[in-house]
Amino acid sequence: MTVGLILLIVLAIALSGYVLGRRRSLRMVGGDIRKLHSLPGFYGQSVLIFAAVPALLVMLGWMLLQPPLVDRHVARLITEADIAEGSSRDLVMSDVRRIADGLDQMMAAENLSEDALQALDAGDSDIRAKLGNVGIALGSDVRSAVFEAAKVYRDSAATGRTLMTLAVIGLALTGAVFGYLRIAPEYRARNVAETSVKALLILSSFVAVLTTVGIVLSLLFESLHFFRLYPAREFFFNLTWNPQFRGGSDLGIFPLLWGTLYVSFVALVFAVPVGLMAAIYLAEYASKPVRAVAKPLIEILAGIPTIVYGLFALITIGPLLRDYFAQPLGLGASSSSVMTAGLVMGIMLIPFVSSLSDDVINAVPQAVRDGSYGLGATQSETIRQVILPAALPGIVGAILLAASRAIGETMIVVMGAGAAAKLSLNPFEAMTTITVKIVSQLTGDTEFASPETLVAFALGLSLFVVTLGLNVIALYVVRKYREQYE
Amino acid sequence: MSMPQTTGPQTGHRASKSLLEVDAGTRRRNRAEARFRSYGIAAIGVAVLALVLLVTSVLSNGLGAFRQTFVIMDITLAADTLDPSGTGDVDAMKRVSTIGYGKLLKTALIADLESRGIPTEGMSEKEIAGLLSKEAPAQLRNMVLADPSLIGQTIRFKTYATGRVDGYFKGRVSMESAERDSNVTPAQLELADRMRAKGLMSVGFNWGFLFGPDASELRPEAAGLGIAILGSAYMMILVLVLALPIGVAASIYLEEFAPQNRWTDLIEVNIANLAAVPSIVFGILGLALFINFMGLPQSAPVVGALVLTLMTLPTIIIATRASLKSVPPSIRSAALGVGASKMQTVFHHVLPLAMPGILTGTIIGLAQALGETAPLLLIGMVAFVRDFPSAPPEGFMDPAAALPVQVYNWTQRADPAFVERASGAIIVLLAFLLTMNIVAIVLRRRFERRW
Amino acid sequence: MMKDNRIEERTVDMDMTETKISARNVQVYYGETHAIRDVDVDILDKTVTAFIGPSGCGKSTFLRCLNRMNDTIPICRVEGTILLDGEDIYDKRVDPVQLRARVGMVFQKPNPFPKSIYDNVAYGPRIHGLARSKAELDDIVEKSLRRAALWSEAKDRLDQPGTGLSGGQQQRLCIARAVATEPEVLLMDEPCSALDPIATAQVEELIDELRRDYSVVIVTHSMQQAARVSQKTAFFHLGSLVEFGETGEIFTNPQDPRTESYITGRIG
């Protein structure tokens, strides 16, 4: 039974529980709801909660736990002898999983019966070709033990699924009956219902925390995995980035970090003055109609997806910079360059800097402005000598947030900066960034367990740590700044 | 009223100068003022210019994708080549491959040219057939297999012209570039001109771009956005279904129930930080958690939706909390005062009043999610998908593309015709975003409440 | 009208050379609202003039006209003539920046800049280029702080933020900041309303001191304060100037029934 179907059944049980529970409560008092502790709907809700919540929790837990358990069970079937030269248990297990997934399709394509499948042996029939026909491409011929393991895997998974179906539906029914029988006029159904709803609310607020935990754990585990295969010292201090398919790669983060910082620097050098001046003009000078037009126009820039900026860099800014600056100046012939990505990223960051700065400038109280004007200061003197220094912490916070954005930005650099890991000062040369390499190392057809792939997680971890650090500082600075004027 | 010019007694400090003359110092300061002001105008100018340049670039490159060159020809579907068994049995007819249909198309096109008196001297048959898209035989074959009764008839068949000819009519390909191009010859372009003059070729609106599936590297003319749009739509539905309830529930707890303690403080800091985590990190999470650990399929909308949900949640939570906060406490006191429970107060009074703000925030969050690319690359949505996903809910597990990823995909291909496709796809994407944002703005205008 | 005649008389009586600011027929509009109507008033040099009246009567608005602070409010429009030393301050050729250097202002709420005490006081002299050297600037700062009776409290913490001072100290800092540019007229908009009685007394004392060098105009809603510090008092009501004269005269022998009602506490 598919997950969706089980969900629907549980839902149906819960809903009928609601209707029946509601009706039962009314019947108990002969339709006089004044005799009930709570409104009839709450009695319905209490039944619904008893029916749905335990069942769904069990289902969720089961779905999370079953795959690793089955994995462990099947992995025991594979002996050292079944692992080919140069392969690993992990790789064999991933083959087992893929074969198991493909078996059903293969059975359908070949009109095989269940018995025929069990009789099938990898030794005497060409499993690899048959699986290939249904879209499961395997790197080598299937060993007998691997194929047997795959069959066990498939069986265990199916058994697990059946058990889960029974357990979940059974639990839903039991819960519904239990809830139904508890109904009595003095039963505090509202309190039960509201406590459960509150628990649900609390649970929802944990999702954000769980996301962070998930990010940290997945990055940490895979990075540790990587550092077991590739020394951490090399990763942080090797000055070359040169992944090889056949091992012996140089995977130093340094050139990528350099490219990332260089592109971000160019972006900020462009975006900060423009964004800040735009914010100042809009907050202090612009007349109402100008503000009403210019502010949304600039904010449109913030709503444009980064892929659009990427394309803009690729087809417009890149060739433009190459033809009018890089080539005439003899600085390079590549349309993807630090400058291309930096400029376009700078455009993307303008609204970011300007709207945050606008906020902090507006947070400076009017009284301070009046004080300055009252002394005979001009508007620009007031802005430069009073407002900006007062707003400085907030603006610094905004710039840090923008920097964190720039460092983590992916599509613009993927399409605008290039793929060559280089340590160069020439801004018209193609360089690459951490994010570009995360994408390229994880989207190729490389083996998942190789250091060349796993390095992406170590890169991701570095990226996460850097941006998190910037964000925490920025948010702290901005918060402190806000408090100053509250 | 004119008063005698009075100099007033010296007050002991600076001698008063006439107000009516601007002194040198003030003049200098006013110049600095004007300069500073002009920097501001320049900054606005730069930002607006960048926007204009961006929009112009996308429009000028992409509008062409909505128009396409078609060949409209008469073709006789000869029974002896298409149905050699003569039984009309579809399975038997499937034996005839696209190569067979290709030959049929070639002879039909040459015959058509001849009958309309369009000269083709000096051109090989291959060159003439090369005007048709490589997609044409497959199109014809699908058409015949879907309706075997067509066999034996002469039908009017409309198919794509090859990408280069299309590019020629759109100004992307010229006679000079054709000289150097191994995929097209100047003679072919001249023939295309003649065919267009005689109505054998025409340029029209390209529905296939909006609804068709993607096509391979060599057939840019046939590449469409259908699967990408559907995939994005599936993801948006799932994101809405997942993110809205969770986001609203979390906000209600944090805003209305949570005690002020370290734990809720942690949650708040955490949400603020999550909003600023680079999107690619969410992609890594999706890959490690949903695909590697939980074993969900690659390229599936459900995985994309889960990742985008986690990304959208902070946006929705922040908007929802702001919206809840703006409901005045007097409403809560009023409800509590008539004996409603806290929960009833929130769900009967506060939440409905906050709803417009919540929906606006949700739409804006969805718009962000719709344009997000990087995390989807990591969970395998770059794969080349030719088959439409089935209807939900199973379709959520089928491989699909997504609009922004399709754009990226097309920019990675060699044929310059794909640049036009990518820009066209951007126009579609921006049109969706614009619609969503307008809905959000209208919602806000319509229901905005001033307390 | 009777009121107008009386003012004419007084104007004639006064020594022309002592008139610092002379306002005639001043009207102020906020968008459609006519906030100030037909105000004629003469402000004398080396005198404290108090503007009193119930809240919303326009006294603050009128005060802000005297150094064109209302220019910073886009919807505000001023008509009529205001002369400073005989020159129309609303003349097109007048730069408000130059005007405000001569007509300083202290606000209702102490509004020190988020800078050090020293920088707060030095701000005006710096932007107007009044000091040729650091020593001169130090001098001005010290003199101004002394004049604002803040020197003894602040001299050891000149580099600390002005926002760290107590309310009364902050207000005296703002006064020091205003006198540092050596204005000829000092406008004070309810300078004591945010202060406690002790700080108020200090500021009032200060105002009396300042009278030696400046023409001071003070807006206050406290009649006792007006009586204590001012020599001339103007009573505003509903945007009009009702009565203007010697402070003692106004408080003991008001001519207009509205003034009398206000002073005896019937309009508030």
JSON list of N, CA and C in Angstrom, two decimals, chain C residues 104-161:
[
{"chain": "C", "resi": 104, "resn": "GLY", "atom": "N", "xyz": [19.56, 80.42, 16.74]},
{"chain": "C", "resi": 104, "resn": "GLY", "atom": "CA", "xyz": [19.72, 79.03, 17.20]},
{"chain": "C", "resi": 104, "resn": "GLY", "atom": "C", "xyz": [18.46, 78.52, 17.84]},
{"chain": "C", "resi": 105, "resn": "MET", "atom": "N", "xyz": [18.45, 77.20, 18.07]},
{"chain": "C", "resi": 105, "resn": "MET", "atom": "CA", "xyz": [17.23, 76.62, 18.62]},
{"chain": "C", "resi": 105, "resn": "MET", "atom": "C", "xyz": [17.54, 75.50, 19.60]},
{"chain": "C", "resi": 106, "resn": "VAL", "atom": "N", "xyz": [16.77, 75.46, 20.68]},
{"chain": "C", "resi": 106, "resn": "VAL", "atom": "CA", "xyz": [16.85, 74.37, 21.65]},
{"chain": "C", "resi": 106, "resn": "VAL", "atom": "C", "xyz": [15.48, 73.74, 21.71]},
{"chain": "C", "resi": 107, "resn": "PHE", "atom": "N", "xyz": [15.46, 72.39, 21.71]},
{"chain": "C", "resi": 107, "resn": "PHE", "atom": "CA", "xyz": [14.19, 71.71, 21.52]},
{"chain": "C", "resi": 107, "resn": "PHE", "atom": "C", "xyz": [13.58, 71.21, 22.81]},
{"chain": "C", "resi": 108, "resn": "GLN", "atom": "N", "xyz": [12.32, 70.80, 22.67]},
{"chain": "C", "resi": 108, "resn": "GLN", "atom": "CA", "xyz": [11.55, 70.34, 23.82]},
{"chain": "C", "resi": 108, "resn": "GLN", "atom": "C", "xyz": [12.22, 69.19, 24.54]},
{"chain": "C", "resi": 109, "resn": "LYS", "atom": "N", "xyz": [12.52, 68.14, 23.73]},
{"chain": "C", "resi": 109, "resn": "LYS", "atom": "CA", "xyz": [13.19, 66.98, 24.32]},
{"chain": "C", "resi": 109, "resn": "LYS", "atom": "C", "xyz": [14.67, 67.15, 24.09]},
{"chain": "C", "resi": 110, "resn": "PRO", "atom": "N", "xyz": [15.51, 66.93, 25.11]},
{"chain": "C", "resi": 110, "resn": "PRO", "atom": "CA", "xyz": [16.95, 67.03, 24.87]},
{"chain": "C", "resi": 110, "resn": "PRO", "atom": "C", "xyz": [17.34, 66.09, 23.74]},
{"chain": "C", "resi": 111, "resn": "ASN", "atom": "N", "xyz": [18.01, 66.60, 22.72]},
{"chain": "C", "resi": 111, "resn": "ASN", "atom": "CA", "xyz": [18.35, 65.75, 21.58]},
{"chain": "C", "resi": 111, "resn": "ASN", "atom": "C", "xyz": [19.84, 65.80, 21.27]},
{"chain": "C", "resi": 112, "resn": "PRO", "atom": "N", "xyz": [20.67, 65.39, 22.21]},
{"chain": "C", "resi": 112, "resn": "PRO", "atom": "CA", "xyz": [22.10, 65.37, 21.89]},
{"chain": "C", "resi": 112, "resn": "PRO", "atom": "C", "xyz": [22.36, 64.40, 20.75]},
{"chain": "C", "resi": 113, "resn": "PHE", "atom": "N", "xyz": [23.38, 64.69, 19.95]},
{"chain": "C", "resi": 113, "resn": "PHE", "atom": "CA", "xyz": [23.76, 63.75, 18.90]},
{"chain": "C", "resi": 113, "resn": "PHE", "atom": "C", "xyz": [24.42, 62.55, 19.55]},
{"chain": "C", "resi": 114, "resn": "PRO", "atom": "N", "xyz": [24.31, 61.41, 18.91]},
{"chain": "C", "resi": 114, "resn": "PRO", "atom": "CA", "xyz": [25.00, 60.24, 19.47]},
{"chain": "C", "resi": 114, "resn": "PRO", "atom": "C", "xyz": [26.51, 60.34, 19.25]},
{"chain": "C", "resi": 115, "resn": "LYS", "atom": "N", "xyz": [27.11, 61.37, 19.78]},
{"chain": "C", "resi": 115, "resn": "LYS", "atom": "CA", "xyz": [28.54, 61.60, 19.67]},
{"chain": "C", "resi": 115, "resn": "LYS", "atom": "C", "xyz": [29.05, 61.99, 21.05]},
{"chain": "C", "resi": 116, "resn": "SER", "atom": "N", "xyz": [30.33, 62.27, 21.14]},
{"chain": "C", "resi": 116, "resn": "SER", "atom": "CA", "xyz": [30.88, 62.67, 22.43]},
{"chain": "C", "resi": 116, "resn": "SER", "atom": "C", "xyz": [30.38, 64.07, 22.81]},
{"chain": "C", "resi": 117, "resn": "ILE", "atom": "N", "xyz": [30.52, 64.40, 24.09]},
{"chain": "C", "resi": 117, "resn": "ILE", "atom": "CA", "xyz": [30.09, 65.73, 24.55]},
{"chain": "C", "resi": 117, "resn": "ILE", "atom": "C", "xyz": [30.83, 66.81, 23.78]},
{"chain": "C", "resi": 118, "resn": "TYR", "atom": "N", "xyz": [32.13, 66.60, 23.63]},
{"chain": "C", "resi": 118, "resn": "TYR", "atom": "CA", "xyz": [32.95, 67.58, 22.91]},
{"chain": "C", "resi": 118, "resn": "TYR", "atom": "C", "xyz": [32.42, 67.76, 21.49]},
{"chain": "C", "resi": 119, "resn": "ASP", "atom": "N", "xyz": [32.21, 66.63, 20.79]},
{"chain": "C", "resi": 119, "resn": "ASP", "atom": "CA", "xyz": [31.77, 66.71, 19.39]},
{"chain": "C", "resi": 119, "resn": "ASP", "atom": "C", "xyz": [30.39, 67.34, 19.27]},
{"chain": "C", "resi": 120, "resn": "ASN", "atom": "N", "xyz": [29.56, 67.11, 20.27]},
{"chain": "C", "resi": 120, "resn": "ASN", "atom": "CA", "xyz": [28.25, 67.75, 20.26]},
{"chain": "C", "resi": 120, "resn": "ASN", "atom": "C", "xyz": [28.38, 69.26, 20.22]},
{"chain": "C", "resi": 121, "resn": "VAL", "atom": "N", "xyz": [29.22, 69.79, 21.13]},
{"chain": "C", "resi": 121, "resn": "VAL", "atom": "CA", "xyz": [29.35, 71.24, 21.21]},
{"chain": "C", "resi": 121, "resn": "VAL", "atom": "C", "xyz": [30.13, 71.78, 20.01]},
{"chain": "C", "resi": 122, "resn": "ALA", "atom": "N", "xyz": [31.13, 71.01, 19.57]},
{"chain": "C", "resi": 122, "resn": "ALA", "atom": "CA", "xyz": [31.99, 71.49, 18.48]},
{"chain": "C", "resi": 122, "resn": "ALA", "atom": "C", "xyz": [31.30, 71.41, 17.12]},
{"chain": "C", "resi": 123, "resn": "TYR", "atom": "N", "xyz": [30.15, 70.69, 17.09]},
{"chain": "C", "resi": 123, "resn": "TYR", "atom": "CA", "xyz": [29.50, 70.44, 15.80]},
{"chain": "C", "resi": 123, "resn": "TYR", "atom": "C", "xyz": [29.19, 71.73, 15.05]},
{"chain": "C", "resi": 124, "resn": "GLY", "atom": "N", "xyz": [28.51, 72.68, 15.73]},
{"chain": "C", "resi": 124, "resn": "GLY", "atom": "CA", "xyz": [28.13, 73.94, 15.08]},
{"chain": "C", "resi": 124, "resn": "GLY", "atom": "C", "xyz": [29.34, 74.71, 14.59]},
{"chain": "C", "resi": 125, "resn": "PRO", "atom": "N", "xyz": [30.29, 75.00, 15.50]},
{"chain": "C", "resi": 125, "resn": "PRO", "atom": "CA", "xyz": [31.48, 75.74, 15.07]},
{"chain": "C", "resi": 125, "resn": "PRO", "atom": "C", "xyz": [32.19, 75.07, 13.90]},
{"chain": "C", "resi": 126, "resn": "ARG", "atom": "N", "xyz": [32.18, 73.73, 13.89]},
{"chain": "C", "resi": 126, "resn": "ARG", "atom": "CA", "xyz": [32.87, 73.02, 12.79]},
{"chain": "C", "resi": 126, "resn": "ARG", "atom": "C", "xyz": [32.15, 73.28, 11.47]},
{"chain": "C", "resi": 127, "resn": "ILE", "atom": "N", "xyz": [30.84, 73.06, 11.45]},
{"chain": "C", "resi": 127, "resn": "ILE", "atom": "CA", "xyz": [30.16, 73.19, 10.15]},
{"chain": "C", "resi": 127, "resn": "ILE", "atom": "C", "xyz": [30.14, 74.63, 9.68]},
{"chain": "C", "resi": 128, "resn": "HIS", "atom": "N", "xyz": [30.15, 75.58, 10.62]},
{"chain": "C", "resi": 128, "resn": "HIS", "atom": "CA", "xyz": [30.13, 76.98, 10.18]},
{"chain": "C", "resi": 128, "resn": "HIS", "atom": "C", "xyz": [31.53, 77.54, 10.03]},
{"chain": "C", "resi": 129, "resn": "GLY", "atom": "N", "xyz": [32.53, 76.74, 10.31]},
{"chain": "C", "resi": 129, "resn": "GLY", "atom": "CA", "xyz": [33.92, 77.18, 10.17]},
{"chain": "C", "resi": 129, "resn": "GLY", "atom": "C", "xyz": [34.27, 78.34, 11.08]},
{"chain": "C", "resi": 130, "resn": "LEU", "atom": "N", "xyz": [33.90, 78.23, 12.36]},
{"chain": "C", "resi": 130, "resn": "LEU", "atom": "CA", "xyz": [34.14, 79.34, 13.28]},
{"chain": "C", "resi": 130, "resn": "LEU", "atom": "C", "xyz": [35.50, 79.28, 13.95]},
{"chain": "C", "resi": 131, "resn": "ALA", "atom": "N", "xyz": [36.13, 78.11, 13.91]},
{"chain": "C", "resi": 131, "resn": "ALA", "atom": "CA", "xyz": [37.43, 77.99, 14.59]},
{"chain": "C", "resi": 131, "resn": "ALA", "atom": "C", "xyz": [38.51, 77.74, 13.57]},
{"chain": "C", "resi": 132, "resn": "ARG", "atom": "N", "xyz": [39.63, 78.45, 13.76]},
{"chain": "C", "resi": 132, "resn": "ARG", "atom": "CA", "xyz": [40.72, 78.26, 12.81]},
{"chain": "C", "resi": 132, "resn": "ARG", "atom": "C", "xyz": [41.68, 77.18, 13.26]},
{"chain": "C", "resi": 133, "resn": "SER", "atom": "N", "xyz": [41.65, 76.83, 14.53]},
{"chain": "C", "resi": 133, "resn": "SER", "atom": "CA", "xyz": [42.58, 75.81, 15.01]},
{"chain": "C", "resi": 133, "resn": "SER", "atom": "C", "xyz": [41.91, 74.97, 16.07]},
{"chain": "C", "resi": 134, "resn": "LYS", "atom": "N", "xyz": [42.57, 73.90, 16.39]},
{"chain": "C", "resi": 134, "resn": "LYS", "atom": "CA", "xyz": [42.05, 72.99, 17.42]},
{"chain": "C", "resi": 134, "resn": "LYS", "atom": "C", "xyz": [41.94, 73.74, 18.76]},
{"chain": "C", "resi": 135, "resn": "ALA", "atom": "N", "xyz": [42.94, 74.56, 19.03]},
{"chain": "C", "resi": 135, "resn": "ALA", "atom": "CA", "xyz": [42.94, 75.29, 20.30]},
{"chain": "C", "resi": 135, "resn": "ALA", "atom": "C", "xyz": [41.75, 76.22, 20.38]},
{"chain": "C", "resi": 136, "resn": "GLU", "atom": "N", "xyz": [41.46, 76.87, 19.26]},
{"chain": "C", "resi": 136, "resn": "GLU", "atom": "CA", "xyz": [40.33, 77.78, 19.24]},
{"chain": "C", "resi": 136, "resn": "GLU", "atom": "C", "xyz": [39.02, 77.04, 19.47]},
{"chain": "C", "resi": 137, "resn": "LEU", "atom": "N", "xyz": [38.97, 75.87, 18.85]},
{"chain": "C", "resi": 137, "resn": "LEU", "atom": "CA", "xyz": [37.77, 75.06, 18.99]},
{"chain": "C", "resi": 137, "resn": "LEU", "atom": "C", "xyz": [37.60, 74.61, 20.45]},
{"chain": "C", "resi": 138, "resn": "ASP", "atom": "N", "xyz": [38.72, 74.17, 21.04]},
{"chain": "C", "resi": 138, "resn": "ASP", "atom": "CA", "xyz": [38.69, 73.79, 22.45]},
{"chain": "C", "resi": 138, "resn": "ASP", "atom": "C", "xyz": [38.16, 74.94, 23.29]},
{"chain": "C", "resi": 139, "resn": "ASP", "atom": "N", "xyz": [38.62, 76.10, 22.94]},
{"chain": "C", "resi": 139, "resn": "ASP", "atom": "CA", "xyz": [38.22, 77.32, 23.63]},
{"chain": "C", "resi": 139, "resn": "ASP", "atom": "C", "xyz": [36.72, 77.55, 23.55]},
{"chain": "C", "resi": 140, "resn": "ILE", "atom": "N", "xyz": [36.22, 77.43, 22.31]},
{"chain": "C", "resi": 140, "resn": "ILE", "atom": "CA", "xyz": [34.78, 77.64, 22.10]},
{"chain": "C", "resi": 140, "resn": "ILE", "atom": "C", "xyz": [33.98, 76.62, 22.90]},
{"chain": "C", "resi": 141, "resn": "VAL", "atom": "N", "xyz": [34.45, 75.38, 22.85]},
{"chain": "C", "resi": 141, "resn": "VAL", "atom": "CA", "xyz": [33.73, 74.32, 23.56]},
{"chain": "C", "resi": 141, "resn": "VAL", "atom": "C", "xyz": [33.69, 74.62, 25.06]},
{"chain": "C", "resi": 142, "resn": "GLU", "atom": "N", "xyz": [34.84, 75.00, 25.57]},
{"chain": "C", "resi": 142, "resn": "GLU", "atom": "CA", "xyz": [34.87, 75.28, 27.01]},
{"chain": "C", "resi": 142, "resn": "GLU", "atom": "C", "xyz": [33.96, 76.45, 27.37]},
{"chain": "C", "resi": 143, "resn": "LYS", "atom": "N", "xyz": [34.07, 77.50, 26.54]},
{"chain": "C", "resi": 143, "resn": "LYS", "atom": "CA", "xyz": [33.28, 78.69, 26.83]},
{"chain": "C", "resi": 143, "resn": "LYS", "atom": "C", "xyz": [31.79, 78.38, 26.80]},
{"chain": "C", "resi": 144, "resn": "SER", "atom": "N", "xyz": [31.40, 77.59, 25.78]},
{"chain": "C", "resi": 144, "resn": "SER", "atom": "CA", "xyz": [29.99, 77.28, 25.64]},
{"chain": "C", "resi": 144, "resn": "SER", "atom": "C", "xyz": [29.50, 76.42, 26.79]},
{"chain": "C", "resi": 145, "resn": "LEU", "atom": "N", "xyz": [30.32, 75.45, 27.18]},
{"chain": "C", "resi": 145, "resn": "LEU", "atom": "CA", "xyz": [29.91, 74.58, 28.28]},
{"chain": "C", "resi": 145, "resn": "LEU", "atom": "C", "xyz": [29.83, 75.37, 29.58]},
{"chain": "C", "resi": 146, "resn": "ARG", "atom": "N", "xyz": [30.77, 76.29, 29.75]},
{"chain": "C", "resi": 146, "resn": "ARG", "atom": "CA", "xyz": [30.71, 77.14, 30.93]},
{"chain": "C", "resi": 146, "resn": "ARG", "atom": "C", "xyz": [29.43, 77.97, 30.94]},
{"chain": "C", "resi": 147, "resn": "ARG", "atom": "N", "xyz": [29.14, 78.52, 29.75]},
{"chain": "C", "resi": 147, "resn": "ARG", "atom": "CA", "xyz": [27.97, 79.37, 29.66]},
{"chain": "C", "resi": 147, "resn": "ARG", "atom": "C", "xyz": [26.71, 78.58, 29.95]},
{"chain": "C", "resi": 148, "resn": "ALA", "atom": "N", "xyz": [26.72, 77.31, 29.58]},
{"chain": "C", "resi": 148, "resn": "ALA", "atom": "CA", "xyz": [25.55, 76.46, 29.84]},
{"chain": "C", "resi": 148, "resn": "ALA", "atom": "C", "xyz": [25.64, 75.81, 31.21]},
{"chain": "C", "resi": 149, "resn": "ALA", "atom": "N", "xyz": [26.59, 76.25, 32.02]},
{"chain": "C", "resi": 149, "resn": "ALA", "atom": "CA", "xyz": [26.75, 75.77, 33.39]},
{"chain": "C", "resi": 149, "resn": "ALA", "atom": "C", "xyz": [26.94, 74.25, 33.44]},
{"chain": "C", "resi": 150, "resn": "LEU", "atom": "N", "xyz": [27.66, 73.74, 32.46]},
{"chain": "C", "resi": 150, "resn": "LEU", "atom": "CA", "xyz": [27.86, 72.30, 32.39]},
{"chain": "C", "resi": 150, "resn": "LEU", "atom": "C", "xyz": [29.34, 71.94, 32.50]},
{"chain": "C", "resi": 151, "resn": "TRP", "atom": "N", "xyz": [30.16, 72.98, 32.47]},
{"chain": "C", "resi": 151, "resn": "TRP", "atom": "CA", "xyz": [31.60, 72.72, 32.38]},
{"chain": "C", "resi": 151, "resn": "TRP", "atom": "C", "xyz": [32.11, 71.88, 33.55]},
{"chain": "C", "resi": 152, "resn": "SER", "atom": "N", "xyz": [31.71, 72.27, 34.75]},
{"chain": "C", "resi": 152, "resn": "SER", "atom": "CA", "xyz": [32.26, 71.57, 35.91]},
{"chain": "C", "resi": 152, "resn": "SER", "atom": "C", "xyz": [31.87, 70.09, 35.90]},
{"chain": "C", "resi": 153, "resn": "GLU", "atom": "N", "xyz": [30.64, 69.80, 35.40]},
{"chain": "C", "resi": 153, "resn": "GLU", "atom": "CA", "xyz": [30.21, 68.40, 35.39]},
{"chain": "C", "resi": 153, "resn": "GLU", "atom": "C", "xyz": [30.80, 67.63, 34.23]},
{"chain": "C", "resi": 154, "resn": "ALA", "atom": "N", "xyz": [31.10, 68.33, 33.15]},
{"chain": "C", "resi": 154, "resn": "ALA", "atom": "CA", "xyz": [31.45, 67.61, 31.93]},
{"chain": "C", "resi": 154, "resn": "ALA", "atom": "C", "xyz": [32.93, 67.65, 31.59]},
{"chain": "C", "resi": 155, "resn": "LYS", "atom": "N", "xyz": [33.69, 68.49, 32.26]},
{"chain": "C", "resi": 155, "resn": "LYS", "atom": "CA", "xyz": [35.04, 68.72, 31.76]},
{"chain": "C", "resi": 155, "resn": "LYS", "atom": "C", "xyz": [35.92, 67.46, 31.79]},
{"chain": "C", "resi": 156, "resn": "ASP", "atom": "N", "xyz": [35.58, 66.52, 32.70]},
{"chain": "C", "resi": 156, "resn": "ASP", "atom": "CA", "xyz": [36.40, 65.30, 32.77]},
{"chain": "C", "resi": 156, "resn": "ASP", "atom": "C", "xyz": [35.90, 64.19, 31.86]},
{"chain": "C", "resi": 157, "resn": "ARG", "atom": "N", "xyz": [34.79, 64.42, 31.22]},
{"chain": "C", "resi": 157, "resn": "ARG", "atom": "CA", "xyz": [34.22, 63.33, 30.39]},
{"chain": "C", "resi": 157, "resn": "ARG", "atom": "C", "xyz": [33.82, 63.85, 29.01]},
{"chain": "C", "resi": 158, "resn": "LEU", "atom": "N", "xyz": [34.64, 64.75, 28.49]},
{"chain": "C", "resi": 158, "resn": "LEU", "atom": "CA", "xyz": [34.31, 65.37, 27.20]},
{"chain": "C", "resi": 158, "resn": "LEU", "atom": "C", "xyz": [34.24, 64.35, 26.07]},
{"chain": "C", "resi": 159, "resn": "ASP", "atom": "N", "xyz": [34.99, 63.23, 26.23]},
{"chain": "C", "resi": 159, "resn": "ASP", "atom": "CA", "xyz": [35.02, 62.25, 25.13]},
{"chain": "C", "resi": 159, "resn": "ASP", "atom": "C", "xyz": [33.96, 61.17, 25.29]},
{"chain": "C", "resi": 160, "resn": "GLN", "atom": "N", "xyz": [33.11, 61.34, 26.32]},
{"chain": "C", "resi": 160, "resn": "GLN", "atom": "CA", "xyz": [32.05, 60.34, 26.48]},
{"chain": "C", "resi": 160, "resn": "GLN", "atom": "C", "xyz": [30.79, 60.78, 25.76]},
{"chain": "C", "resi": 161, "resn": "PRO", "atom": "N", "xyz": [29.95, 59.79, 25.38]},
{"chain": "C", "resi": 161, "resn": "PRO", "atom": "CA", "xyz": [28.78, 60.16, 24.57]},
{"chain": "C", "resi": 161, "resn": "PRO", "atom": "C", "xyz": [27.83, 61.10, 25.33]}
]
